[in-house]
Every structure is written in structure tokens, then in C-alpha cells.
PDB file of C-alpha atoms and ligand atoms in Angstrom:
ATOM      1  CA  UNK R   1     -13.826 -14.499 -16.120  1.00 98.00           C
ATOM      2  CA  UNK R   2     -10.693 -16.127 -14.782  1.00 98.00           C
ATOM      3  CA  UNK R   3      -9.119 -15.535 -11.400  1.00 98.00           C
ATOM      4  CA  UNK R   4      -6.465 -16.742  -8.985  1.00 98.00           C
ATOM      5  CA  UNK R   5      -8.514 -17.723  -5.936  1.00 98.00           C
ATOM      6  CA  UNK R   6      -7.462 -18.300  -2.337  1.00 98.00           C
ATOM      7  CA  UNK R   7      -9.623 -21.279  -1.409  1.00 97.00           C
ATOM      8  CA  UNK R   8      -7.939 -22.162   1.888  1.00 96.00           C
ATOM      9  CA  UNK R   9      -5.625 -20.049   4.063  1.00 96.00           C
ATOM     10  CA  UNK R  10      -1.900 -20.740   3.755  1.00 96.00           C
ATOM     11  CA  UNK R  11      -2.298 -22.633   0.475  1.00 97.00           C
ATOM     12  CA  UNK R  12      -1.388 -21.549  -3.077  1.00 98.00           C
ATOM     13  CA  UNK R  13      -3.943 -19.618  -5.105  1.00 98.00           C
ATOM     14  CA  UNK R  14      -5.887 -21.693  -7.622  1.00 98.00           C
ATOM     15  CA  UNK R  15      -6.523 -20.712 -11.264  1.00 98.00           C
ATOM     16  CA  UNK R  16     -10.311 -20.759 -11.586  1.00 98.00           C
ATOM     17  CA  UNK R  17     -12.903 -20.182 -14.330  1.00 98.00           C
ATOM     18  CA  UNK R  18     -15.863 -18.248 -12.922  1.00 98.00           C
ATOM     19  CA  UNK R  19     -19.114 -17.019 -14.468  1.00 97.00           C
ATOM     20  CA  UNK R  20     -18.998 -13.358 -15.557  1.00 96.00           C
ATOM     21  CA  UNK R  21     -20.356 -11.065 -12.872  1.00 96.00           C
ATOM     22  CA  UNK R  22     -22.739  -8.146 -13.290  1.00 97.00           C
ATOM     23  CA  UNK R  23     -22.403  -4.887 -11.354  1.00 98.00           C
ATOM     24  CA  UNK R  24     -25.201  -4.219  -8.864  1.00 98.00           C
ATOM     25  CA  UNK R  25     -26.671  -0.790  -8.135  1.00 98.00           C
ATOM     26  CA  UNK R  26     -23.898   1.740  -7.497  1.00 97.00           C
ATOM     27  CA  UNK R  27     -21.233  -0.634  -8.803  1.00 98.00           C
ATOM     28  CA  UNK R  28     -19.075  -0.896 -11.892  1.00 98.00           C
ATOM     29  CA  UNK R  29     -17.363  -3.831 -13.513  1.00 98.00           C
ATOM     30  CA  UNK R  30     -13.728  -3.237 -14.376  1.00 98.00           C
ATOM     31  CA  UNK R  31     -11.766  -5.214 -16.925  1.00 98.00           C
ATOM     32  CA  UNK R  32      -8.425  -5.591 -15.174  1.00 98.00           C
ATOM     33  CA  UNK R  33      -5.369  -4.389 -17.116  1.00 98.00           C
ATOM     34  CA  UNK R  34      -2.837  -4.733 -14.280  1.00 98.00           C
ATOM     35  CA  UNK R  35      -2.911  -5.535 -10.569  1.00 98.00           C
ATOM     36  CA  UNK R  36      -0.047  -4.837  -8.196  1.00 98.00           C
ATOM     37  CA  UNK R  37       1.068  -7.382  -5.615  1.00 97.00           C
ATOM     38  CA  UNK R  38       1.105  -5.886  -2.120  1.00 95.00           C
ATOM     39  CA  UNK R  39       2.611  -7.274   1.062  1.00 93.00           C
ATOM     40  CA  UNK R  40      -0.895  -7.210   2.503  1.00 94.00           C
ATOM     41  CA  UNK R  41      -1.768  -9.936  -0.007  1.00 96.00           C
ATOM     42  CA  UNK R  42       0.735 -12.152   1.808  1.00 96.00           C
ATOM     43  CA  UNK R  43      -1.000 -11.376   5.114  1.00 94.00           C
ATOM     44  CA  UNK R  44      -4.336 -12.287   3.472  1.00 96.00           C
ATOM     45  CA  UNK R  45      -2.964 -15.597   2.148  1.00 96.00           C
ATOM     46  CA  UNK R  46      -1.271 -16.362   5.467  1.00 94.00           C
ATOM     47  CA  UNK R  47      -4.453 -15.609   7.449  1.00 93.00           C
ATOM     48  CA  UNK R  48      -2.684 -12.956   9.514  1.00 91.00           C
ATOM     49  CA  UNK R  49      -5.468 -10.361   9.344  1.00 91.00           C
ATOM     50  CA  UNK R  50      -8.501 -10.481  11.646  1.00 87.00           C
ATOM     51  CA  UNK R  51     -11.619 -12.233  10.272  1.00 84.00           C
ATOM     52  CA  UNK R  52     -10.012 -13.833   7.210  1.00 86.00           C
ATOM     53  CA  UNK R  53     -12.398 -14.557   4.329  1.00 88.00           C
ATOM     54  CA  UNK R  54     -12.176 -17.527   1.982  1.00 95.00           C
ATOM     55  CA  UNK R  55     -12.681 -18.131  -0.816  1.00 97.00           C
ATOM     56  CA  UNK R  56     -11.379 -14.740  -1.915  1.00 98.00           C
ATOM     57  CA  UNK R  57      -9.667 -13.258  -4.948  1.00 98.00           C
ATOM     58  CA  UNK R  58      -6.793 -11.107  -3.576  1.00 98.00           C
ATOM     59  CA  UNK R  59      -5.460  -7.909  -5.134  1.00 98.00           C
ATOM     60  CA  UNK R  60      -6.122  -4.263  -4.340  1.00 97.00           C
ATOM     61  CA  UNK R  61      -3.824  -2.324  -6.657  1.00 98.00           C
ATOM     62  CA  UNK R  62      -6.102  -2.600  -9.653  1.00 98.00           C
ATOM     63  CA  UNK R  63      -5.848  -0.624 -12.865  1.00 98.00           C
ATOM     64  CA  UNK R  64      -8.493  -1.306 -15.473  1.00 98.00           C
ATOM     65  CA  UNK R  65     -11.271   0.023 -17.629  1.00 98.00           C
ATOM     66  CA  UNK R  66     -14.971   0.152 -16.871  1.00 98.00           C
ATOM     67  CA  UNK R  67     -16.850  -2.325 -19.054  1.00 97.00           C
ATOM     68  CA  UNK R  68     -20.249  -2.422 -17.316  1.00 98.00           C
ATOM     69  CA  UNK R  69     -22.048   0.142 -15.196  1.00 98.00           C
ATOM     70  CA  UNK R  70     -24.710  -0.613 -12.600  1.00 98.00           C
ATOM     71  CA  UNK R  71     -27.851   1.363 -11.862  1.00 98.00           C
ATOM     72  CA  UNK R  72     -27.527   4.829 -10.405  1.00 97.00           C
ATOM     73  CA  UNK R  73     -23.786   5.281 -11.020  1.00 97.00           C
ATOM     74  CA  UNK R  74     -22.830   8.850 -11.749  1.00 94.00           C
ATOM     75  CA  UNK R  75     -19.647  10.469 -12.997  1.00 94.00           C
ATOM     76  CA  UNK R  76     -18.024   7.393 -14.569  1.00 97.00           C
ATOM     77  CA  UNK R  77     -18.177   6.350 -18.201  1.00 97.00           C
ATOM     78  CA  UNK R  78     -17.730   3.144 -20.176  1.00 98.00           C
ATOM     79  CA  UNK R  79     -14.093   2.590 -21.118  1.00 98.00           C
ATOM     80  CA  UNK R  80     -12.802   5.047 -18.493  1.00 98.00           C
ATOM     81  CA  UNK R  81      -9.560   4.016 -16.805  1.00 98.00           C
ATOM     82  CA  UNK R  82      -9.884   3.728 -13.038  1.00 98.00           C
ATOM     83  CA  UNK R  83      -7.897   2.493 -10.060  1.00 98.00           C
ATOM     84  CA  UNK R  84      -9.475   0.299  -7.384  1.00 97.00           C
ATOM     85  CA  UNK R  85      -7.721   0.601  -4.012  1.00 96.00           C
ATOM     86  CA  UNK R  86      -7.811  -1.354  -0.749  1.00 96.00           C
ATOM     87  CA  UNK R  87     -10.706   0.625   0.748  1.00 96.00           C
ATOM     88  CA  UNK R  88     -13.616  -0.722  -1.275  1.00 97.00           C
ATOM     89  CA  UNK R  89     -16.633   0.598   0.621  1.00 97.00           C
ATOM     90  CA  UNK R  90     -17.510   2.504   3.788  1.00 97.00           C
ATOM     91  CA  UNK R  91     -20.806   2.768   5.635  1.00 97.00           C
ATOM     92  CA  UNK R  92     -21.053   6.562   5.545  1.00 96.00           C
ATOM     93  CA  UNK R  93     -22.895   6.758   8.866  1.00 97.00           C
ATOM     94  CA  UNK R  94     -20.549   5.587  11.623  1.00 98.00           C
ATOM     95  CA  UNK R  95     -18.757   8.190  13.789  1.00 98.00           C
ATOM     96  CA  UNK R  96     -15.501   7.730  11.841  1.00 98.00           C
ATOM     97  CA  UNK R  97     -17.147   8.201   8.447  1.00 97.00           C
ATOM     98  CA  UNK R  98     -18.838  11.341   9.767  1.00 97.00           C
ATOM     99  CA  UNK R  99     -15.593  12.826  11.118  1.00 96.00           C
ATOM    100  CA  UNK R 100     -13.774  12.501   7.737  1.00 93.00           C
ATOM    101  CA  UNK R 101     -11.874   9.437   8.958  1.00 96.00           C
ATOM    102  CA  UNK R 102     -13.511   6.842   6.732  1.00 97.00           C
ATOM    103  CA  UNK R 103     -10.244   4.906   6.786  1.00 96.00           C
ATOM    104  CA  UNK R 104     -11.353   3.802  10.285  1.00 97.00           C
ATOM    105  CA  UNK R 105     -14.971   2.992   9.278  1.00 97.00           C
ATOM    106  CA  UNK R 106     -16.741   0.548  11.604  1.00 97.00           C
ATOM    107  CA  UNK R 107     -18.253  -1.390   8.706  1.00 97.00           C
ATOM    108  CA  UNK R 108     -15.875  -1.257   5.752  1.00 97.00           C
ATOM    109  CA  UNK R 109     -15.290  -3.562   2.795  1.00 97.00           C
ATOM    110  CA  UNK R 110     -11.701  -4.117   1.696  1.00 96.00           C
ATOM    111  CA  UNK R 111     -10.834  -5.010  -1.877  1.00 98.00           C
ATOM    112  CA  UNK R 112      -9.106  -8.363  -2.177  1.00 98.00           C
ATOM    113  CA  UNK R 113      -9.828  -9.197   1.461  1.00 97.00           C
ATOM    114  CA  UNK R 114     -13.545  -8.925   2.213  1.00 96.00           C
ATOM    115  CA  UNK R 115     -14.590  -8.423  -1.431  1.00 97.00           C
ATOM    116  CA  UNK R 116     -13.028 -10.106  -4.449  1.00 98.00           C
ATOM    117  CA  UNK R 117     -10.117  -8.132  -5.870  1.00 98.00           C
ATOM    118  CA  UNK R 118      -7.921  -7.842  -8.897  1.00 98.00           C
ATOM    119  CA  UNK R 119      -6.038 -11.124  -9.288  1.00 98.00           C
ATOM    120  CA  UNK R 120      -8.557 -11.704 -12.051  1.00 98.00           C
ATOM    121  CA  UNK R 121      -9.529 -10.683 -15.546  1.00 98.00           C
ATOM    122  CA  UNK R 122     -12.426  -8.605 -14.177  1.00 98.00           C
ATOM    123  CA  UNK R 123     -13.654  -7.246 -10.869  1.00 98.00           C
ATOM    124  CA  UNK R 124     -16.699  -5.531  -9.401  1.00 98.00           C
ATOM    125  CA  UNK R 125     -16.194  -2.302  -7.445  1.00 98.00           C
ATOM    126  CA  UNK R 126     -18.259   0.298  -5.635  1.00 98.00           C
ATOM    127  CA  UNK R 127     -18.303   3.169  -8.140  1.00 98.00           C
ATOM    128  CA  UNK R 128     -17.639   5.743  -5.397  1.00 96.00           C
ATOM    129  CA  UNK R 129     -14.333   4.026  -4.643  1.00 96.00           C
ATOM    130  CA  UNK R 130     -13.183   3.759  -8.260  1.00 97.00           C
ATOM    131  CA  UNK R 131     -10.568   6.471  -8.667  1.00 96.00           C
ATOM    132  CA  UNK R 132     -10.340   8.015 -12.163  1.00 95.00           C
ATOM    133  CA  UNK R 133      -6.741   7.675 -13.410  1.00 95.00           C
ATOM    134  CA  UNK R 134      -6.816   9.686 -16.629  1.00 94.00           C
ATOM    135  CA  UNK R 135      -4.713   8.581 -19.569  1.00 94.00           C
ATOM    136  CA  UNK R 136      -1.197   9.617 -18.477  1.00 92.00           C
ATOM    137  CA  UNK R 137       1.145   6.726 -17.640  1.00 93.00           C
ATOM    138  CA  UNK R 138       0.916   3.044 -18.486  1.00 96.00           C
ATOM    139  CA  UNK R 139      -1.223   0.557 -16.575  1.00 98.00           C
ATOM    140  CA  UNK R 140       1.659  -1.427 -15.089  1.00 98.00           C
ATOM    141  CA  UNK R 141       3.512   1.638 -13.783  1.00 96.00           C
ATOM    142  CA  UNK R 142       0.361   3.020 -12.183  1.00 97.00           C
ATOM    143  CA  UNK R 143      -0.724  -0.168 -10.388  1.00 97.00           C
ATOM    144  CA  UNK R 144       1.703   0.079  -7.414  1.00 96.00           C
ATOM    145  CA  UNK R 145       0.506   3.632  -6.785  1.00 96.00           C
ATOM    146  CA  UNK R 146      -2.907   2.291  -5.759  1.00 96.00           C
ATOM    147  CA  UNK R 147      -1.657   0.940  -2.426  1.00 95.00           C
ATOM    148  CA  UNK R 148       2.102   1.245  -2.008  1.00 94.00           C
ATOM    149  CA  UNK R 149       1.781   4.810  -3.289  1.00 96.00           C
ATOM    150  CA  UNK R 150      -1.447   5.692  -1.533  1.00 95.00           C
ATOM    151  CA  UNK R 151      -0.737   4.223   1.902  1.00 95.00           C
ATOM    152  CA  UNK R 152       2.776   5.605   1.540  1.00 96.00           C
ATOM    153  CA  UNK R 153       1.321   9.019   0.791  1.00 97.00           C
ATOM    154  CA  UNK R 154      -0.957   8.917   3.835  1.00 96.00           C
ATOM    155  CA  UNK R 155       2.037   7.859   5.960  1.00 97.00           C
ATOM    156  CA  UNK R 156       4.126  10.681   4.553  1.00 97.00           C
ATOM    157  CA  UNK R 157       1.448  13.268   5.343  1.00 97.00           C
ATOM    158  CA  UNK R 158       1.097  11.894   8.876  1.00 97.00           C
ATOM    159  CA  UNK R 159       4.896  11.914   9.322  1.00 98.00           C
ATOM    160  CA  UNK R 160       4.709  15.714   9.122  1.00 97.00           C
ATOM    161  CA  UNK R 161       6.776  18.087   7.044  1.00 95.00           C
ATOM    162  CA  UNK R 162      10.222  17.438   8.551  1.00 95.00           C
ATOM    163  CA  UNK R 163      13.062  17.706   6.050  1.00 98.00           C
ATOM    164  CA  UNK R 164      14.999  14.597   7.067  1.00 98.00           C
ATOM    165  CA  UNK R 165      12.913  11.494   6.518  1.00 98.00           C
ATOM    166  CA  UNK R 166      13.892   7.901   7.255  1.00 98.00           C
ATOM    167  CA  UNK R 167      12.254   5.002   5.395  1.00 98.00           C
ATOM    168  CA  UNK R 168      12.629   1.584   7.026  1.00 98.00           C
ATOM    169  CA  UNK R 169      12.097  -1.246   4.564  1.00 96.00           C
ATOM    170  CA  UNK R 170      12.893  -0.179   1.029  1.00 95.00           C
ATOM    171  CA  UNK R 171      10.315  -2.080  -1.028  1.00 92.00           C
ATOM    172  CA  UNK R 172       7.367  -1.051  -3.172  1.00 93.00           C
ATOM    173  CA  UNK R 173       6.055   1.740  -0.927  1.00 95.00           C
ATOM    174  CA  UNK R 174       9.428   3.243   0.041  1.00 96.00           C
ATOM    175  CA  UNK R 175      10.690   3.340  -3.526  1.00 95.00           C
ATOM    176  CA  UNK R 176       7.666   5.460  -4.477  1.00 96.00           C
ATOM    177  CA  UNK R 177       7.626   7.628  -1.356  1.00 97.00           C
ATOM    178  CA  UNK R 178      11.372   8.320  -1.584  1.00 97.00           C
ATOM    179  CA  UNK R 179      10.691   9.920  -4.958  1.00 97.00           C
ATOM    180  CA  UNK R 180       7.705  11.872  -3.638  1.00 97.00           C
ATOM    181  CA  UNK R 181       9.672  13.135  -0.615  1.00 98.00           C
ATOM    182  CA  UNK R 182      12.569  14.172  -2.832  1.00 97.00           C
ATOM    183  CA  UNK R 183      10.149  16.002  -5.133  1.00 97.00           C
ATOM    184  CA  UNK R 184       8.933  17.845  -2.005  1.00 97.00           C
ATOM    185  CA  UNK R 185      12.515  18.901  -1.277  1.00 97.00           C
ATOM    186  CA  UNK R 186      13.234  16.517   1.613  1.00 98.00           C
ATOM    187  CA  UNK R 187      16.304  14.406   2.282  1.00 98.00           C
ATOM    188  CA  UNK R 188      15.590  10.690   2.394  1.00 98.00           C
ATOM    189  CA  UNK R 189      17.487   8.108   4.441  1.00 98.00           C
ATOM    190  CA  UNK R 190      16.799   4.549   3.299  1.00 98.00           C
ATOM    191  CA  UNK R 191      17.124   1.544   5.620  1.00 98.00           C
ATOM    192  CA  UNK R 192      17.209  -2.017   4.298  1.00 97.00           C
ATOM    193  CA  UNK R 193      17.776  -5.452   5.786  1.00 96.00           C
ATOM    194  CA  UNK R 194      21.322  -5.452   7.180  1.00 97.00           C
ATOM    195  CA  UNK R 195      23.776  -6.360   4.421  1.00 96.00           C
ATOM    196  CA  UNK R 196      21.269  -5.957   1.566  1.00 96.00           C
ATOM    197  CA  UNK R 197      23.663  -3.970  -0.615  1.00 97.00           C
ATOM    198  CA  UNK R 198      21.575  -4.515  -3.766  1.00 95.00           C
ATOM    199  CA  UNK R 199      18.595  -2.694  -2.284  1.00 96.00           C
ATOM    200  CA  UNK R 200      20.852  -0.011  -0.785  1.00 97.00           C
ATOM    201  CA  UNK R 201      22.241   0.631  -4.255  1.00 97.00           C
ATOM    202  CA  UNK R 202      18.709   0.689  -5.638  1.00 96.00           C
ATOM    203  CA  UNK R 203      17.828   3.353  -3.025  1.00 97.00           C
ATOM    204  CA  UNK R 204      20.910   5.393  -3.956  1.00 97.00           C
ATOM    205  CA  UNK R 205      19.982   5.190  -7.627  1.00 96.00           C
ATOM    206  CA  UNK R 206      16.677   6.824  -6.672  1.00 95.00           C
ATOM    207  CA  UNK R 207      18.597   9.711  -5.166  1.00 95.00           C
ATOM    208  CA  UNK R 208      18.395   9.102  -1.419  1.00 97.00           C
ATOM    209  CA  UNK R 209      20.861  11.059   0.715  1.00 98.00           C
ATOM    210  CA  UNK R 210      22.011   7.958   2.565  1.00 98.00           C
ATOM    211  CA  UNK R 211      21.286   4.234   2.470  1.00 98.00           C
ATOM    212  CA  UNK R 212      22.304   1.603   4.984  1.00 98.00           C
ATOM    213  CA  UNK R 213      21.191  -1.346   7.071  1.00 98.00           C
ATOM    214  CA  UNK R 214      18.406  -0.999   9.631  1.00 97.00           C
ATOM    215  CA  UNK R 215      20.986  -1.880  12.308  1.00 96.00           C
ATOM    216  CA  UNK R 216      22.939   1.295  11.467  1.00 97.00           C
ATOM    217  CA  UNK R 217      22.305   4.823  12.737  1.00 97.00           C
ATOM    218  CA  UNK R 218      21.887   7.472  10.039  1.00 98.00           C
ATOM    219  CA  UNK R 219      24.639  10.110   9.766  1.00 98.00           C
ATOM    220  CA  UNK R 220      22.197  12.802  10.929  1.00 97.00           C
ATOM    221  CA  UNK R 221      19.247  12.775  13.320  1.00 98.00           C
ATOM    222  CA  UNK R 222      15.949  12.330  11.499  1.00 98.00           C
ATOM    223  CA  UNK R 223      12.855  14.522  11.807  1.00 98.00           C
ATOM    224  CA  UNK R 224      10.582  11.568  11.111  1.00 98.00           C
ATOM    225  CA  UNK R 225      10.669   7.951  10.065  1.00 98.00           C
ATOM    226  CA  UNK R 226       8.176   5.681   8.348  1.00 98.00           C
ATOM    227  CA  UNK R 227       8.391   1.936   8.942  1.00 98.00           C
ATOM    228  CA  UNK R 228       7.188  -0.002   5.889  1.00 96.00           C
ATOM    229  CA  UNK R 229       8.822  -3.296   6.827  1.00 95.00           C
ATOM    230  CA  UNK R 230       6.703  -5.696   8.868  1.00 93.00           C
ATOM    231  CA  UNK R 231       9.286  -5.993  11.607  1.00 96.00           C
ATOM    232  CA  UNK R 232       8.459  -4.805  15.131  1.00 97.00           C
ATOM    233  CA  UNK R 233      12.165  -4.736  16.052  1.00 97.00           C
ATOM    234  CA  UNK R 234      12.476  -1.636  13.867  1.00 98.00           C
ATOM    235  CA  UNK R 235      10.288   0.478  16.159  1.00 98.00           C
ATOM    236  CA  UNK R 236      12.900   1.104  18.886  1.00 98.00           C
ATOM    237  CA  UNK R 237      15.591   1.540  16.214  1.00 98.00           C
ATOM    238  CA  UNK R 238      13.558   4.201  14.434  1.00 98.00           C
ATOM    239  CA  UNK R 239      12.735   5.975  17.702  1.00 98.00           C
ATOM    240  CA  UNK R 240      16.450   6.073  18.420  1.00 98.00           C
ATOM    241  CA  UNK R 241      17.138   7.651  15.020  1.00 98.00           C
ATOM    242  CA  UNK R 242      14.646  10.535  15.324  1.00 98.00           C
ATOM    243  CA  UNK R 243      15.323  13.816  17.074  1.00 98.00           C
ATOM    244  CA  UNK R 244      13.441  15.247  20.068  1.00 98.00           C
ATOM    245  CA  UNK R 245       9.811  15.752  19.079  1.00 98.00           C
ATOM    246  CA  UNK R 246      10.335  13.462  16.084  1.00 98.00           C
ATOM    247  CA  UNK R 247       7.690  11.123  14.781  1.00 98.00           C
ATOM    248  CA  UNK R 248       7.757   7.440  13.885  1.00 98.00           C
ATOM    249  CA  UNK R 249       4.914   6.145  11.700  1.00 98.00           C
ATOM    250  CA  UNK R 250       4.162   2.440  11.321  1.00 97.00           C
ATOM    251  CA  UNK R 251       2.627   1.968   7.874  1.00 96.00           C
ATOM    252  CA  UNK R 252       2.144  -1.808   7.935  1.00 90.00           C
ATOM    253  CA  UNK R 253      -1.234  -3.445   8.433  1.00 90.00           C
ATOM    254  CA  UNK R 254       0.470  -6.253  10.339  1.00 90.00           C
ATOM    255  CA  UNK R 255       3.898  -6.259  11.972  1.00 92.00           C
ATOM    256  CA  UNK R 256       5.660  -8.643  14.303  1.00 95.00           C
ATOM    257  CA  UNK R 257       5.657  -7.871  18.035  1.00 97.00           C
ATOM    258  CA  UNK R 258       7.474  -4.763  19.155  1.00 97.00           C
ATOM    259  CA  UNK R 259      10.131  -5.630  21.725  1.00 97.00           C
ATOM    260  CA  UNK R 260      10.152  -3.733  25.016  1.00 98.00           C
ATOM    261  CA  UNK R 261      12.433  -0.722  24.983  1.00 97.00           C
ATOM    262  CA  UNK R 262      13.656   1.925  27.423  1.00 98.00           C
ATOM    263  CA  UNK R 263      11.269   4.817  27.934  1.00 98.00           C
ATOM    264  CA  UNK R 264      14.158   7.155  27.106  1.00 97.00           C
ATOM    265  CA  UNK R 265      13.615   6.321  23.419  1.00 97.00           C
ATOM    266  CA  UNK R 266      10.101   7.797  23.514  1.00 98.00           C
ATOM    267  CA  UNK R 267      10.889  10.574  25.999  1.00 98.00           C
ATOM    268  CA  UNK R 268      11.248  14.172  24.813  1.00 98.00           C
ATOM    269  CA  UNK R 269       7.954  14.128  22.964  1.00 98.00           C
ATOM    270  CA  UNK R 270       8.845  11.621  20.330  1.00 98.00           C
ATOM    271  CA  UNK R 271       5.665  10.223  18.845  1.00 98.00           C
ATOM    272  CA  UNK R 272       4.841   6.710  17.678  1.00 98.00           C
ATOM    273  CA  UNK R 273       1.722   6.117  15.620  1.00 97.00           C
ATOM    274  CA  UNK R 274       0.200   3.889  12.979  1.00 97.00           C
ATOM    275  CA  UNK R 275      -1.503   4.462   9.663  1.00 96.00           C
ATOM    276  CA  UNK R 276      -4.566   2.413   8.760  1.00 95.00           C
ATOM    277  CA  UNK R 277      -6.042   2.097   5.285  1.00 93.00           C
ATOM    278  CA  UNK R 278      -6.760   5.237   3.278  1.00 93.00           C
ATOM    279  CA  UNK R 279      -9.547   7.674   2.576  1.00 95.00           C
ATOM    280  CA  UNK R 280     -10.909   8.545  -0.847  1.00 94.00           C
ATOM    281  CA  UNK R 281      -9.559  12.037  -0.266  1.00 94.00           C
ATOM    282  CA  UNK R 282      -6.042  10.586   0.100  1.00 95.00           C
ATOM    283  CA  UNK R 283      -6.529   8.993  -3.301  1.00 95.00           C
ATOM    284  CA  UNK R 284      -7.728  12.214  -4.896  1.00 93.00           C
ATOM    285  CA  UNK R 285      -4.953  14.314  -3.285  1.00 94.00           C
ATOM    286  CA  UNK R 286      -2.188  11.902  -4.250  1.00 96.00           C
ATOM    287  CA  UNK R 287      -3.310  10.964  -7.754  1.00 94.00           C
ATOM    288  CA  UNK R 288      -3.897  14.613  -8.684  1.00 93.00           C
ATOM    289  CA  UNK R 289      -0.201  15.337  -8.055  1.00 94.00           C
ATOM    290  CA  UNK R 290       1.220  12.150  -9.569  1.00 92.00           C
ATOM    291  CA  UNK R 291       1.734  13.592 -13.072  1.00 89.00           C
ATOM    292  CA  UNK R 292       3.891  16.435 -11.638  1.00 93.00           C
ATOM    293  CA  UNK R 293       5.835  14.211  -9.250  1.00 94.00           C
ATOM    294  CA  UNK R 294       7.592  12.313 -12.027  1.00 92.00           C
ATOM    295  CA  UNK R 295       7.454   9.026 -10.130  1.00 94.00           C
ATOM    296  CA  UNK R 296       9.137   6.160 -11.948  1.00 93.00           C
ATOM    297  CA  UNK R 297       7.952   2.851 -10.500  1.00 95.00           C
ATOM    298  CA  UNK R 298      10.253  -0.142 -10.742  1.00 94.00           C
ATOM    299  CA  UNK R 299       8.078  -3.110 -11.620  1.00 96.00           C
ATOM    300  CA  UNK R 300       8.538  -6.812 -12.244  1.00 97.00           C
ATOM    301  CA  UNK R 301       5.631  -8.232 -14.223  1.00 98.00           C
ATOM    302  CA  UNK R 302       4.105 -11.698 -13.994  1.00 98.00           C
ATOM    303  CA  UNK R 303       1.268 -13.282 -15.934  1.00 98.00           C
ATOM    304  CA  UNK R 304      -1.834 -13.569 -13.718  1.00 98.00           C
ATOM    305  CA  UNK R 305      -1.503 -17.343 -13.665  1.00 98.00           C
ATOM    306  CA  UNK R 306       1.957 -16.889 -12.070  1.00 98.00           C
ATOM    307  CA  UNK R 307       0.545 -15.034  -9.036  1.00 98.00           C
ATOM    308  CA  UNK R 308       1.907 -17.666  -6.622  1.00 98.00           C
ATOM    309  CA  UNK R 309       5.379 -17.115  -8.025  1.00 98.00           C
ATOM    310  CA  UNK R 310       5.030 -13.348  -7.592  1.00 98.00           C
ATOM    311  CA  UNK R 311       3.954 -13.796  -3.955  1.00 98.00           C
ATOM    312  CA  UNK R 312       6.849 -16.176  -3.283  1.00 98.00           C
ATOM    313  CA  UNK R 313       9.331 -13.740  -4.833  1.00 97.00           C
ATOM    314  CA  UNK R 314       7.897 -10.895  -2.718  1.00 95.00           C
ATOM    315  CA  UNK R 315       8.195 -12.997   0.423  1.00 95.00           C
ATOM    316  CA  UNK R 316      11.815 -13.819  -0.389  1.00 94.00           C
ATOM    317  CA  UNK R 317      12.710 -10.249  -1.417  1.00 90.00           C
ATOM    318  CA  UNK R 318      13.748 -11.430  -4.885  1.00 93.00           C
ATOM    319  CA  UNK R 319      12.999  -8.157  -6.713  1.00 91.00           C
ATOM    320  CA  UNK R 320      13.344  -4.425  -6.061  1.00 88.00           C
ATOM    321  CA  UNK R 321      10.272  -2.232  -6.355  1.00 90.00           C
ATOM    322  CA  UNK R 322       6.882  -3.819  -6.987  1.00 94.00           C
ATOM    323  CA  UNK R 323       5.446  -6.900  -8.666  1.00 97.00           C
ATOM    324  CA  UNK R 324       2.514  -6.468 -11.034  1.00 98.00           C
ATOM    325  CA  UNK R 325       0.216  -9.156 -12.448  1.00 98.00           C
ATOM    326  CA  UNK R 326      -1.077  -8.922 -15.993  1.00 98.00           C
ATOM    327  CA  UNK R 327      -4.181 -10.904 -16.930  1.00 97.00           C
TER     328      UNK R 327
HETATM  329 ZN1   ZN D 401     -18.341   4.030   8.519  1.00 53.79          ZN
HETATM  330 ZN1   ZN D 402      -1.694  -2.901  -0.073  1.00 53.79          ZN
END
């Protein structure tokens, strides 16, 4: 197999030939067809997450087909198309696993962070965390759904069912969730970097009610807002934009420090909370509805060997939507 490997934090990934791997008990091997590039991959490369692991193969938006099955695996077949998300394994016995909050598991494994991921021609996954994708949709279009879509979905559920929804940071996740929210009959207000008219136009083309800079106030008070951008300064701005009792959800795994702000912004039962990881049930709930939702993902594809270029373009905001690597 070949892979793009992070051998040292804050250095470019290295194209590497590796021996083929065999799935252990309860695992499958997946021949990668496409792997999305997530902002979390930048945090992995930059060493911004706690307990960074190297060497590691990043990538946790994996679409591929099962080409080897380990002992004791049930319910998956050779050649079946599956998606491998960020949450790669949970312990099943900690208090969080037992209270249906496996996203907070005390002893988890994360794909592309604490286990090798999908910036490769093949990957090994825990069979219980391989989500069947069916045959509808092409591999590249589906890849961003595995994290941007899934974490976005969890954030949307946690944001509540308010009709007026703000999305701060209009990248891979927001461009999917804007379509989902619209499909649910909500009005979407898209916030971009100030002056980023290209992305504002992109948001309008997806049918948002309003698009503007994050330094602007929306024309109406919002019921809820989700912050996808990794910018702590957006927290007080989003709190200011939501109505009494409104909710602000931080979807990022890592954001810059939140500046101090007047208590009046939180007063009147506004809520501020974060979303961490996903559960398998999130995956099942979201992916089951995907065919009806009519989501059209905007993707920019790169050959696997160009992964460093894809990461650099993501960092610089050089494309709208999501980047996807093809081995
Ligand atoms: Zn657990
Ligand atoms: Zn991700």
C-alpha cells in the first residue's frame, strides 16, 4: 500500500510505500476510493490536538470498498461500499459509552489521528464503525459527508429546531448543512470572513436567505447559530446575533481563544455549547436520510500524492466546499 504519512508534526506529509496490512479480529480492510480533507487534519498536522501521534496517516472521511475481512466480523460483505468516520473505536464500558454518549468515550480511537486513516490506498477499520453507504452517489461526493456532513448533522440536531439558523464559517461543513437545513424548511444565514464575496456568492447559490461577513449582524434575529470556523472571536458575535433563549453551538475540535465579553450577551437564557465527535447513531440517522436530502457537495479533487497541496489550499481558503483525495 501507499500512503501520505505525517512523520513529524508541522512538516509536510511524506509519500511512503508500506507493506500491505491484514485486518485483525473484528476489523476490515478497506480499499480507499476517496478521502475527504477535513480542517481537523490541519490540527493533526500542526500538533494542535492533545496527545498528538506520529507517525500517522491522516484522513477520516473515507469512502472505499471492503477487500479483506477479519475474524468474527458480521453484517459486512466483501466489495461492500462503506464510509469510515472520525470515531474509529469506543471502549463500550465507560460511563459515556453506557449512557449512549460514545462520542465522549474515555478510551476512544480516532481515525487519522490515533489510528492510521485514509490518506492511503488502503486502511484498516473496526468493522462496527464502518458505515454502509449503499450504491447511491459517487465516491467523491460522499466523502465530505463522513465528517463535515456528520459533525455538521450532530451540530444541527444540538442547535435545536429553530427556523432561523446562522452558520459561521462557510466551508465544507456549512455548505452541506445549509442544504440539509433548507431541506428541513429552515432559513439559513451564512457568515464568511469579512469581505469574502466569493464565498458569500457561493452561499447564495446554495439558496441561503442571507449571506454576509461575520462582522455584520443578520437582518433578523437568529434562533440558533453554529460556528464551524476555528475562530474564538466569533463566539460573542454569534451570541449577539441570537434571540433570547437562542443557542450557539461550537462545532470545531479546536478554536482560538474566546475573548472576554459582557455577560449581557449570554443573559436571557442564551446557551453556548460545543459538539465533540460523533456517535454511530448519528452516522446511521444522517446517512439514512442523505438520499432524500438531495445534497450536492462541491468538491475539489487532488491526487493522493498532492495531499500537501490540498492541505495548503484548505488553510488558505483557496476553494469553496471540500477537498477530496483520490488514490
Ligand atoms: Zn467508552
Ligand atoms: Zn473531520
